[in-house]
Coordinates of C-alpha atoms and ligand atoms in Angstrom, one line a residue:
M167 CA 201.5 -132.6 121.6
E168 CA 203.5 -130.2 123.7
S169 CA 205.2 -127.4 121.8
T170 CA 209.0 -127.6 121.4
D171 CA 209.2 -123.8 121.7
R172 CA 210.5 -123.4 125.3
R173 CA 211.3 -119.7 125.1
I174 CA 210.4 -117.4 127.9
R175 CA 207.2 -115.6 126.8
S176 CA 206.6 -113.3 129.8
I177 CA 208.5 -111.9 132.7
V178 CA 206.9 -110.5 135.8
I179 CA 209.0 -108.1 137.9
V180 CA 207.6 -107.6 141.4
G181 CA 208.7 -104.3 142.8
G182 CA 209.4 -100.8 141.5
G183 CA 212.4 -99.7 143.6
T184 CA 215.9 -99.2 142.2
A185 CA 216.2 -103.0 141.7
G186 CA 212.8 -103.4 139.9
W187 CA 213.4 -100.5 137.4
M188 CA 217.0 -101.3 136.8
T189 CA 216.0 -104.8 135.9
A190 CA 213.0 -103.7 133.8
A191 CA 215.2 -101.2 131.9
A192 CA 218.0 -103.7 131.2
L193 CA 215.7 -106.5 130.2
A194 CA 213.7 -104.3 127.9
Q195 CA 216.9 -103.1 126.3
A196 CA 218.4 -106.6 126.0
L197 CA 215.3 -108.5 124.9
Q198 CA 214.1 -105.9 122.4
G199 CA 210.4 -106.7 122.7
S200 CA 210.8 -110.4 122.2
C201 CA 208.8 -111.2 125.4
R202 CA 206.3 -109.4 127.6
I203 CA 207.7 -107.6 130.6
E204 CA 205.3 -106.5 133.3
L205 CA 206.3 -104.7 136.5
V206 CA 204.0 -104.6 139.5
E207 CA 204.6 -102.1 142.3
S208 CA 202.6 -100.6 145.1
E209 CA 202.8 -96.9 145.8
Q210 CA 201.1 -97.6 149.1
I211 CA 204.0 -99.8 150.2
G212 CA 206.6 -97.6 148.7
T213 CA 210.3 -98.1 148.2
I214 CA 213.2 -98.0 150.7
G215 CA 214.2 -94.6 149.4
V216 CA 217.9 -94.7 150.3
G217 CA 220.8 -96.0 148.1
E218 CA 222.4 -92.9 146.7
A219 CA 226.1 -93.7 146.4
T220 CA 227.5 -96.0 143.8
I221 CA 230.8 -97.5 142.6
P222 CA 232.5 -97.1 139.2
P223 CA 231.0 -100.1 137.3
I224 CA 227.6 -98.3 137.3
K225 CA 228.9 -96.3 134.4
L226 CA 228.9 -99.4 132.3
F227 CA 225.3 -100.2 133.2
N228 CA 224.2 -96.8 132.0
Q229 CA 226.3 -97.0 128.9
T230 CA 224.9 -100.4 128.0
L231 CA 221.5 -98.8 128.2
G232 CA 222.7 -95.9 126.0
I233 CA 222.0 -93.3 128.6
D234 CA 223.6 -90.0 128.2
E235 CA 225.7 -89.2 131.3
N236 CA 224.9 -85.5 131.5
A237 CA 221.1 -86.0 131.0
F238 CA 221.1 -88.7 133.6
L239 CA 222.9 -86.6 136.2
A240 CA 220.7 -83.6 135.5
A241 CA 217.6 -85.8 135.9
T242 CA 218.7 -87.4 139.2
Q243 CA 220.3 -84.3 140.9
G244 CA 223.5 -86.4 140.6
T245 CA 227.1 -85.6 141.5
F246 CA 230.3 -87.4 140.8
K247 CA 232.0 -89.6 143.3
L248 CA 235.8 -90.1 143.4
G249 CA 235.9 -92.4 146.5
I250 CA 235.0 -92.6 150.1
E251 CA 236.6 -90.7 153.0
F252 CA 236.7 -92.7 156.2
V253 CA 236.8 -90.7 159.4
G254 CA 237.7 -92.2 162.7
W255 CA 237.6 -95.8 161.5
G256 CA 240.9 -97.3 162.5
R257 CA 241.1 -95.1 165.5
A258 CA 239.4 -91.9 166.7
G259 CA 240.6 -88.8 164.9
H260 CA 242.2 -90.7 162.1
R261 CA 241.1 -90.3 158.4
Y262 CA 241.9 -91.9 155.2
F263 CA 240.5 -92.1 151.6
H264 CA 239.5 -95.1 149.6
P265 CA 240.0 -93.7 146.1
F266 CA 238.5 -94.9 142.8
G267 CA 241.1 -95.6 140.1
Q268 CA 244.7 -96.4 140.5
I269 CA 246.9 -95.5 143.4
G270 CA 250.0 -94.1 141.8
A271 CA 251.3 -95.1 138.4
E272 CA 253.5 -98.1 137.8
F273 CA 257.1 -97.2 137.2
D274 CA 258.6 -100.6 137.8
K275 CA 257.7 -104.3 137.9
V276 CA 257.3 -104.0 141.7
P277 CA 253.9 -102.7 142.8
L278 CA 254.3 -99.1 143.8
H279 CA 253.1 -99.6 147.4
H280 CA 256.2 -101.7 148.2
Y281 CA 258.5 -98.8 147.3
W282 CA 256.2 -96.5 149.3
L283 CA 256.4 -98.9 152.3
R284 CA 260.2 -99.1 151.9
E285 CA 260.5 -95.3 151.9
R286 CA 258.2 -95.1 154.8
S287 CA 260.4 -97.4 156.8
R288 CA 263.2 -95.0 156.0
G289 CA 261.3 -92.0 157.3
D290 CA 259.2 -90.8 154.3
T291 CA 256.0 -89.2 155.8
S292 CA 254.0 -89.0 152.6
A293 CA 250.5 -90.5 152.7
L294 CA 249.6 -93.4 150.4
E295 CA 246.6 -91.5 149.1
D296 CA 248.8 -88.5 148.1
H297 CA 249.8 -90.8 145.2
S298 CA 246.2 -91.1 144.1
L299 CA 244.7 -88.4 141.7
A300 CA 241.2 -89.3 142.9
W301 CA 242.1 -88.3 146.5
V302 CA 244.0 -85.1 145.7
A303 CA 241.1 -84.0 143.4
A304 CA 238.4 -85.0 145.9
R305 CA 240.2 -83.2 148.7
D306 CA 240.2 -80.0 146.7
G307 CA 236.6 -80.4 145.4
K308 CA 237.8 -81.0 141.8
F309 CA 236.4 -83.1 139.0
T310 CA 236.9 -83.8 135.4
L311 CA 236.5 -86.8 133.2
P312 CA 239.5 -89.2 133.1
S313 CA 241.7 -89.3 130.0
T314 CA 241.6 -92.4 127.8
D315 CA 245.3 -91.9 127.0
R316 CA 247.1 -94.3 129.3
R317 CA 250.3 -92.3 129.3
Q318 CA 248.5 -89.5 131.1
V319 CA 248.1 -89.3 134.9
L320 CA 244.6 -88.3 134.3
S321 CA 243.9 -91.8 133.0
T322 CA 244.4 -93.1 136.5
L323 CA 241.2 -91.5 137.7
D324 CA 238.0 -93.3 138.0
Y325 CA 234.6 -92.2 139.3
A326 CA 231.0 -93.2 140.1
Y327 CA 227.8 -91.3 140.9
Q328 CA 225.8 -90.1 143.8
F329 CA 222.2 -89.5 143.0
D330 CA 218.6 -89.3 144.3
A331 CA 217.4 -92.9 144.4
G332 CA 213.8 -92.0 143.8
L333 CA 214.7 -89.9 140.7
Y334 CA 216.9 -92.7 139.4
A335 CA 214.0 -95.2 139.6
A336 CA 211.7 -92.6 137.9
F337 CA 214.4 -92.0 135.2
L338 CA 214.7 -95.8 134.5
R339 CA 210.9 -96.1 134.6
R340 CA 210.5 -93.7 131.7
Y341 CA 213.3 -95.5 129.9
A342 CA 211.7 -98.9 130.4
E343 CA 208.1 -97.9 129.6
A344 CA 209.3 -96.3 126.4
R345 CA 210.6 -99.7 125.5
G346 CA 207.4 -101.6 126.1
V347 CA 207.5 -102.5 129.8
R348 CA 204.0 -102.5 131.3
R349 CA 203.6 -101.1 134.8
T350 CA 200.8 -102.3 137.0
E351 CA 200.0 -100.4 140.2
G352 CA 198.7 -102.7 143.0
R353 CA 199.5 -104.7 146.1
I354 CA 200.2 -108.3 145.7
V355 CA 198.3 -110.3 148.3
C356 CA 199.0 -113.9 147.2
T357 CA 201.3 -116.0 145.1
D358 CA 200.0 -119.2 143.4
L359 CA 202.4 -122.1 142.9
R360 CA 201.9 -124.8 140.3
P361 CA 200.8 -127.9 142.3
D362 CA 203.0 -130.3 140.4
D363 CA 206.5 -128.7 140.7
G364 CA 206.0 -125.6 143.0
F365 CA 206.9 -123.1 140.3
I366 CA 205.3 -119.7 140.5
E367 CA 202.3 -119.6 138.3
R368 CA 200.8 -116.1 139.0
V369 CA 200.6 -113.3 141.6
R370 CA 197.3 -112.0 142.7
L371 CA 196.6 -108.4 143.5
D372 CA 194.4 -106.7 146.0
G373 CA 191.2 -106.2 144.1
G374 CA 191.3 -109.6 142.3
A375 CA 193.5 -109.1 139.2
A376 CA 196.1 -111.9 138.6
I377 CA 199.3 -111.7 136.6
E378 CA 200.8 -114.8 135.1
G379 CA 204.3 -115.3 133.9
D380 CA 207.1 -117.7 132.9
L381 CA 209.9 -116.0 134.8
F382 CA 209.4 -114.0 138.0
I383 CA 211.9 -111.5 139.3
D384 CA 211.6 -110.7 142.9
C385 CA 212.5 -107.1 143.5
S386 CA 210.1 -106.7 146.4
G387 CA 212.7 -105.5 148.9
F388 CA 213.8 -107.0 152.3
R389 CA 210.7 -109.1 152.7
G390 CA 211.4 -111.2 149.6
L391 CA 207.7 -111.6 148.7
L392 CA 208.3 -114.4 146.2
I393 CA 211.7 -115.9 147.0
E394 CA 211.1 -116.1 150.8
E395 CA 207.4 -115.7 151.5
A396 CA 206.3 -118.0 148.7
L397 CA 209.3 -120.2 148.1
H398 CA 210.9 -120.3 151.5
T399 CA 214.5 -120.4 150.4
G400 CA 215.9 -119.3 153.7
Y401 CA 218.4 -116.6 154.8
E402 CA 222.0 -116.8 155.9
D403 CA 222.4 -114.3 158.7
W404 CA 225.9 -112.6 158.9
R405 CA 225.2 -110.3 161.9
H406 CA 228.0 -112.1 163.8
W407 CA 230.4 -110.5 161.4
L408 CA 228.6 -107.3 160.5
P409 CA 226.5 -106.6 163.6
C410 CA 225.0 -103.2 162.5
D411 CA 221.3 -103.8 162.0
R412 CA 219.6 -100.5 162.0
A413 CA 219.9 -97.1 160.4
V414 CA 218.2 -93.7 160.7
A415 CA 218.3 -91.4 157.6
V416 CA 217.7 -87.8 157.0
A417 CA 218.6 -85.2 154.3
C418 CA 220.1 -81.9 155.1
E419 CA 220.7 -78.6 153.5
H420 CA 223.6 -78.1 151.1
D421 CA 226.7 -76.2 151.8
D422 CA 227.0 -75.6 148.1
T423 CA 230.5 -77.1 147.7
F424 CA 229.4 -80.4 146.0
A425 CA 232.2 -82.4 147.5
P426 CA 232.9 -85.1 144.9
Y427 CA 233.0 -88.0 147.4
T428 CA 231.0 -89.8 150.1
R429 CA 232.1 -89.5 153.7
S430 CA 231.8 -92.2 156.3
T431 CA 232.3 -91.2 159.9
A432 CA 232.7 -93.8 162.6
H433 CA 230.6 -93.3 165.8
E434 CA 230.5 -95.1 169.1
A435 CA 228.2 -97.9 167.8
G436 CA 228.1 -97.5 164.1
W437 CA 228.9 -94.9 161.4
Q438 CA 227.3 -92.1 159.5
W439 CA 227.2 -91.5 155.8
R440 CA 227.3 -88.1 154.0
I441 CA 226.4 -88.1 150.3
P442 CA 226.3 -84.7 148.6
L443 CA 223.8 -84.3 145.8
Q444 CA 223.0 -81.2 143.7
H445 CA 219.9 -80.3 145.7
R446 CA 220.7 -81.7 149.2
V447 CA 223.0 -83.9 151.2
G448 CA 221.9 -87.4 152.1
N449 CA 222.8 -88.6 155.6
G450 CA 222.3 -91.7 157.6
H451 CA 223.5 -93.3 160.8
V452 CA 224.0 -97.1 160.5
Y453 CA 224.2 -98.6 164.0
C454 CA 224.1 -101.7 166.0
S455 CA 221.0 -102.1 168.2
A456 CA 223.0 -104.3 170.7
F457 CA 225.2 -101.3 171.6
T458 CA 222.9 -98.3 171.2
D459 CA 219.2 -97.3 170.8
E460 CA 217.2 -95.4 168.2
D461 CA 216.9 -92.2 170.2
T462 CA 220.7 -92.0 170.8
A463 CA 221.4 -92.9 167.2
T464 CA 219.1 -90.2 165.9
R465 CA 220.6 -87.6 168.3
V466 CA 224.1 -88.5 167.1
L467 CA 223.0 -88.3 163.4
L468 CA 221.4 -84.8 163.9
E469 CA 224.4 -83.5 165.9
N470 CA 226.7 -84.5 163.1
L471 CA 224.9 -83.0 160.1
T472 CA 226.7 -80.3 158.1
G473 CA 223.5 -78.4 157.3
K474 CA 219.9 -77.9 158.6
P475 CA 217.9 -81.2 158.5
R476 CA 215.2 -81.5 155.9
G477 CA 212.3 -83.6 157.1
T478 CA 212.1 -86.1 160.0
P479 CA 214.8 -88.8 160.5
R480 CA 213.5 -92.1 159.2
P481 CA 214.3 -95.4 160.9
L482 CA 215.2 -98.5 158.9
R483 CA 215.9 -102.1 160.0
F484 CA 217.9 -104.8 158.2
T485 CA 219.6 -108.1 158.7
T486 CA 223.0 -108.4 157.0
G487 CA 223.3 -111.6 155.1
R488 CA 222.1 -113.3 151.9
R489 CA 219.4 -115.5 150.6
R490 CA 220.4 -119.1 150.7
R491 CA 219.3 -119.4 147.0
F492 CA 219.0 -116.3 144.9
W493 CA 217.5 -118.2 142.0
H494 CA 215.0 -120.9 142.8
R495 CA 212.7 -122.6 140.3
N496 CA 211.4 -119.8 138.1
C497 CA 212.1 -117.0 140.5
V498 CA 215.2 -114.8 140.7
A499 CA 215.7 -112.4 143.6
I500 CA 217.4 -109.1 142.7
G501 CA 218.1 -106.2 145.1
L502 CA 217.3 -106.3 148.8
S503 CA 215.2 -109.4 148.4
A504 CA 218.5 -111.2 147.5
G505 CA 220.4 -110.1 150.6
F506 CA 221.9 -107.1 152.3
L507 CA 225.4 -105.8 152.9
E508 CA 225.5 -102.5 154.7
P509 CA 226.2 -99.5 152.5
L510 CA 229.8 -98.9 153.8
E511 CA 231.2 -99.4 150.3
S512 CA 228.0 -98.6 148.3
T513 CA 227.7 -102.1 146.9
S514 CA 224.0 -102.8 146.8
I515 CA 223.2 -101.1 143.5
H516 CA 226.2 -102.8 142.1
L517 CA 224.9 -106.2 143.2
I518 CA 221.7 -105.4 141.4
Q519 CA 223.7 -104.6 138.3
T520 CA 225.7 -107.8 138.4
A521 CA 222.7 -109.9 139.1
I522 CA 221.0 -108.6 135.9
T523 CA 224.2 -109.2 133.9
R524 CA 224.4 -112.7 135.2
L525 CA 220.7 -113.4 134.5
L526 CA 221.2 -112.3 130.9
A527 CA 224.4 -114.4 130.6
L528 CA 222.5 -117.4 132.0
F529 CA 219.1 -116.6 130.5
P530 CA 216.8 -119.6 130.9
D531 CA 214.1 -121.2 128.9
R532 CA 210.9 -122.6 130.4
D533 CA 212.7 -125.8 131.5
F534 CA 214.8 -123.8 134.0
D535 CA 217.5 -126.4 134.0
A536 CA 219.2 -127.0 137.4
V537 CA 222.7 -126.4 136.1
T538 CA 221.9 -122.9 135.1
T539 CA 220.3 -121.9 138.4
A540 CA 223.1 -123.6 140.3
E541 CA 225.7 -121.5 138.4
F542 CA 223.8 -118.3 139.1
N543 CA 223.7 -119.1 142.8
R544 CA 227.3 -120.1 143.0
L545 CA 228.6 -116.9 141.3
T546 CA 226.2 -114.7 143.3
G547 CA 227.1 -116.3 146.6
A548 CA 230.8 -115.9 146.0
E549 CA 230.3 -112.3 145.1
Y550 CA 228.4 -111.6 148.3
E551 CA 231.0 -113.3 150.4
R552 CA 234.0 -111.4 148.9
I553 CA 232.3 -108.1 149.4
R554 CA 231.3 -109.2 153.0
D555 CA 235.0 -109.8 153.8
F556 CA 236.0 -106.4 152.5
L557 CA 233.4 -104.8 154.7
I558 CA 234.5 -106.8 157.7
L559 CA 238.1 -105.6 157.2
H560 CA 236.9 -102.0 157.9
Y561 CA 235.5 -103.0 161.2
H562 CA 237.9 -105.6 162.3
A563 CA 241.1 -103.6 161.9
N564 CA 240.5 -101.0 164.5
T565 CA 241.9 -99.9 167.8
R566 CA 239.0 -97.8 169.0
D567 CA 238.0 -98.2 172.6
E568 CA 234.2 -98.6 172.6
P569 CA 232.3 -101.9 173.3
M570 CA 231.1 -102.4 169.7
W571 CA 234.5 -101.6 168.2
R572 CA 236.3 -103.9 170.7
H573 CA 233.8 -106.6 169.8
V574 CA 234.5 -106.4 166.1
A575 CA 238.2 -106.1 166.6
T576 CA 238.4 -109.4 168.6
M577 CA 235.7 -111.5 166.8
E578 CA 236.6 -114.4 164.6
I579 CA 236.7 -113.5 161.0
P580 CA 236.0 -115.6 157.8
E581 CA 238.9 -117.7 156.7
P582 CA 239.4 -116.0 153.3
L583 CA 239.8 -112.6 155.0
A584 CA 242.3 -114.1 157.6
Y585 CA 244.3 -115.4 154.6
K586 CA 244.4 -112.0 152.9
L587 CA 245.4 -110.3 156.2
A588 CA 248.2 -112.8 156.8
H589 CA 249.6 -112.1 153.4
F590 CA 249.4 -108.3 153.8
R591 CA 250.8 -108.4 157.3
G592 CA 253.7 -110.6 156.2
H593 CA 255.1 -108.9 153.1
G594 CA 252.5 -106.3 152.2
R595 CA 251.2 -108.6 149.4
L596 CA 247.7 -108.5 148.2
V597 CA 246.1 -111.7 147.1
A598 CA 242.8 -111.4 145.2
E599 CA 240.9 -113.8 143.0
S600 CA 240.3 -112.4 139.5
L601 CA 236.5 -112.3 139.9
E602 CA 236.5 -110.2 143.0
L603 CA 234.8 -106.9 142.8
F604 CA 237.3 -105.1 145.0
Q605 CA 240.7 -105.5 143.5
N606 CA 244.2 -104.9 144.9
P607 CA 244.1 -101.1 144.9
N608 CA 240.9 -101.2 146.9
W609 CA 242.3 -103.7 149.5
L610 CA 245.5 -101.7 149.7
A611 CA 243.7 -98.4 150.4
V612 CA 241.7 -100.0 153.2
M613 CA 244.5 -102.1 154.7
V614 CA 246.8 -99.1 154.9
G615 CA 243.9 -96.8 155.9
Q616 CA 243.0 -99.0 158.8
E617 CA 246.6 -99.1 159.7
V618 CA 247.3 -102.8 159.0
W619 CA 251.1 -102.5 158.6
P620 CA 253.2 -105.2 157.0
E621 CA 256.1 -106.6 159.0
R622 CA 258.3 -106.4 155.9
H623 CA 258.0 -105.0 152.4
D624 CA 258.5 -107.1 149.3
P625 CA 262.1 -108.4 149.2
L626 CA 262.2 -107.6 145.5
A627 CA 261.9 -103.9 146.3
D628 CA 265.2 -104.2 148.4
L629 CA 266.9 -106.1 145.6
R630 CA 266.2 -103.3 143.1
T631 CA 268.8 -101.0 144.5
G632 CA 269.1 -99.0 141.2
V633 CA 265.5 -97.7 141.5
D634 CA 265.4 -94.2 143.1
A635 CA 262.0 -94.7 144.4
A636 CA 262.0 -91.7 146.7
S637 CA 262.4 -89.2 143.9
R638 CA 260.1 -91.1 141.6
L639 CA 257.4 -91.1 144.3
A640 CA 258.0 -87.4 144.9
S641 CA 257.7 -86.5 141.2
L642 CA 254.5 -88.6 141.0
R643 CA 253.0 -86.6 143.8
Q644 CA 254.1 -83.4 142.1
V645 CA 252.5 -84.4 138.7
I646 CA 249.3 -85.5 140.5
A647 CA 249.1 -82.1 142.4
E648 CA 249.6 -80.2 139.1
V649 CA 246.9 -82.2 137.3
A650 CA 244.4 -81.8 140.1
A651 CA 245.1 -78.1 140.3
A652 CA 244.3 -77.7 136.6
M653 CA 240.9 -79.5 137.0
P654 CA 237.7 -77.5 137.4
T655 CA 235.8 -77.8 140.7
Q656 CA 233.0 -80.3 140.6
R657 CA 230.6 -77.3 141.0
E658 CA 232.0 -75.7 137.9
Y659 CA 231.9 -79.0 136.0
I660 CA 228.3 -79.6 136.9
D661 CA 227.2 -76.1 136.2
R662 CA 228.8 -76.4 132.7
H663 CA 227.5 -79.9 131.8
C664 CA 224.8 -81.4 133.9
R665 CA 223.1 -79.0 136.2
A666 CA 219.6 -80.1 137.3
Q667 CA 216.9 -77.7 136.0
V668 CA 214.7 -78.1 139.0
A669 CA 216.4 -77.3 142.3
E670 CA 213.9 -79.1 144.5
A671 CA 213.1 -82.6 143.4
T672 CA 212.4 -84.8 146.4
M673 CA 212.6 -83.8 150.0
E674 CA 212.9 -87.3 151.4
P675 CA 216.3 -89.0 151.8
Ligands
FAD26 C1 220.4 -97.7 155.3 C2 220.6 -98.1 153.8 C3 221.5 -97.3 153.1 C4 221.7 -97.7 151.7 N1 222.6 -97.0 151.0 C5 223.0 -97.4 149.8 C6 224.0 -96.8 149.0 O1 224.5 -95.7 149.4 N2 224.4 -97.3 147.8 C7 223.8 -98.5 147.4 O2 224.2 -99.0 146.3 N3 222.8 -99.1 148.0 C8 222.4 -98.6 149.2 N4 221.4 -99.2 149.9 C9 220.7 -100.3 149.3 C10 219.7 -99.7 148.3 O3 218.8 -98.9 149.0 C11 218.9 -100.8 147.6 O4 219.8 -101.8 147.1 C12 218.1 -100.3 146.5 O5 217.3 -99.2 146.8 C13 217.2 -101.4 145.9 O6 216.1 -101.7 146.7 P1 215.0 -102.6 146.2 O7 214.5 -102.1 144.9 O8 215.5 -104.0 146.2 O9 213.8 -102.6 147.3 P2 212.8 -101.4 147.6 O10 213.3 -100.1 147.3 O11 212.3 -101.7 149.0 O12 211.6 -101.7 146.6 C14 210.7 -102.7 146.8 C15 209.5 -102.6 145.8 O13 208.7 -103.7 146.0 C16 207.3 -103.3 146.1 N5 206.5 -104.2 146.8 C17 206.8 -104.8 148.0 N6 205.8 -105.6 148.4 C18 204.9 -105.5 147.4 C19 203.6 -106.1 147.3 N7 203.0 -106.9 148.2 N8 202.9 -105.7 146.2 C20 203.4 -104.9 145.2 N9 204.6 -104.3 145.3 C21 205.3 -104.6 146.4 C22 207.4 -101.9 146.7 O14 206.3 -101.1 146.5 C23 208.7 -101.4 146.0 O15 208.3 -100.8 144.8 C24 221.1 -98.8 151.2 C25 220.2 -99.5 152.0 C26 219.9 -99.2 153.3 C27 218.9 -100.0 154.1

């Protein structure tokens, strides 16, 4: 008689990049040794090796694992990130900052930006970001931890990390192995499916070994070794909205300032990231192969470095889009095997984090009921789509005069984005669903940053004639400037709390 115990007994994670080791660490911590976890990776194949900038929710991931922040930053050559500076995006020569945390502090029932828009229409020239502590601190190279006292302006700050991706995976590997995860080195050459229902039964390694499991997590990178090559779930290509499909990456020498933010600089047919770590600066040029070629993209990258290059520029290819099903039968795709959205807002590692959280919230038994997998796929699909729309906004709202930029400015955009734009253009209103990753302050920063100007501000702001918004905004700017001035530089903060012991860790980007 078949056992009634339908619990998952063994989990096989395929791939040891950021996705594989984040998954292994989180599952080991959550499942506490109640089932076997085995991770297979191939040093010969290697990892993608990029993915160094993150967004604030990563703090929660590390906290859930009980990781000490300072130890983690010292081990990964990490720095703090207060947001992203966008250079030349809306138009050549223009810059703006997408800060983490709040923009301003509420002093009324009307969102602050409506007063700012009202004052702007009356001739106020202050920038929106001057009301954000994250920007003022980032601009001056400052960092300190936010306050938990909500009455303090310092509580409006939020932050994420920038770190060496290879060192982060190694850090999590130590964590996972200490909690019982078994690592197998080897190249998977074949996946066996159960003849009756097509579920994955085992993977076979070069050399003959086989690894069986109940649940398989595909963290094998772009190729999707299990989810695509074995299960053929299909891919939804979004290049018609996000046409960049290549990148070339290289590290460069430090200028020793440890800027606490990522910079994204628009170029003729793409954009370049700059991510300062403790031991080096990571750089890459994301570009569209329909509008430029690899040699030109590499030349542009090298011409725009802020220090001497370290190593040879490395080319990468990708197709923006998502897997049609992220979870199929007994296989869940996490990481690049699930889909790819270009790193403009540093969302890939976050998508790994939320996939793990969702998997744990919907953890299956060996029956893998269809309702569970459908819910995982529904939520993950929606998350990808909302992030996609946020990225499209950066491209679409531009007045640059080069072929790629004209193309993205005039292309048709997804309906939910058109809806958001219509609301903002009308009355400066931000409409977001509660489950969206990027919330109103994020959309506001990018809408204003890309110079999407509302025709009118909120009528309520006009009706509140008793509110002296101009002086309140001015005093807010003043307090923010004072709080930022009192903060240590990021360099000082790191030297005091989390300086990496080894200056040279990895040379590769
Ligand atoms: C240009 C670019 C810039 C990026 N920048 C950012 C960023 O700033 N922030 C961010 O959050 N994300 C970024 N990302 C995304 C980020 O790099 C990935 O999300 C992250 O590294 C996770 O990758 P992965 O683990 O899914 O895949 P990979 O790193 O590719 O790992 C795949 C693993 O599978 C193994 N494997 C594959 N095939 C086999 C096989 N046959 N047998 C055994 N093992 C196998 C490999 O050995 C490897 O261990 C960027 C991506 C790109 C392309």
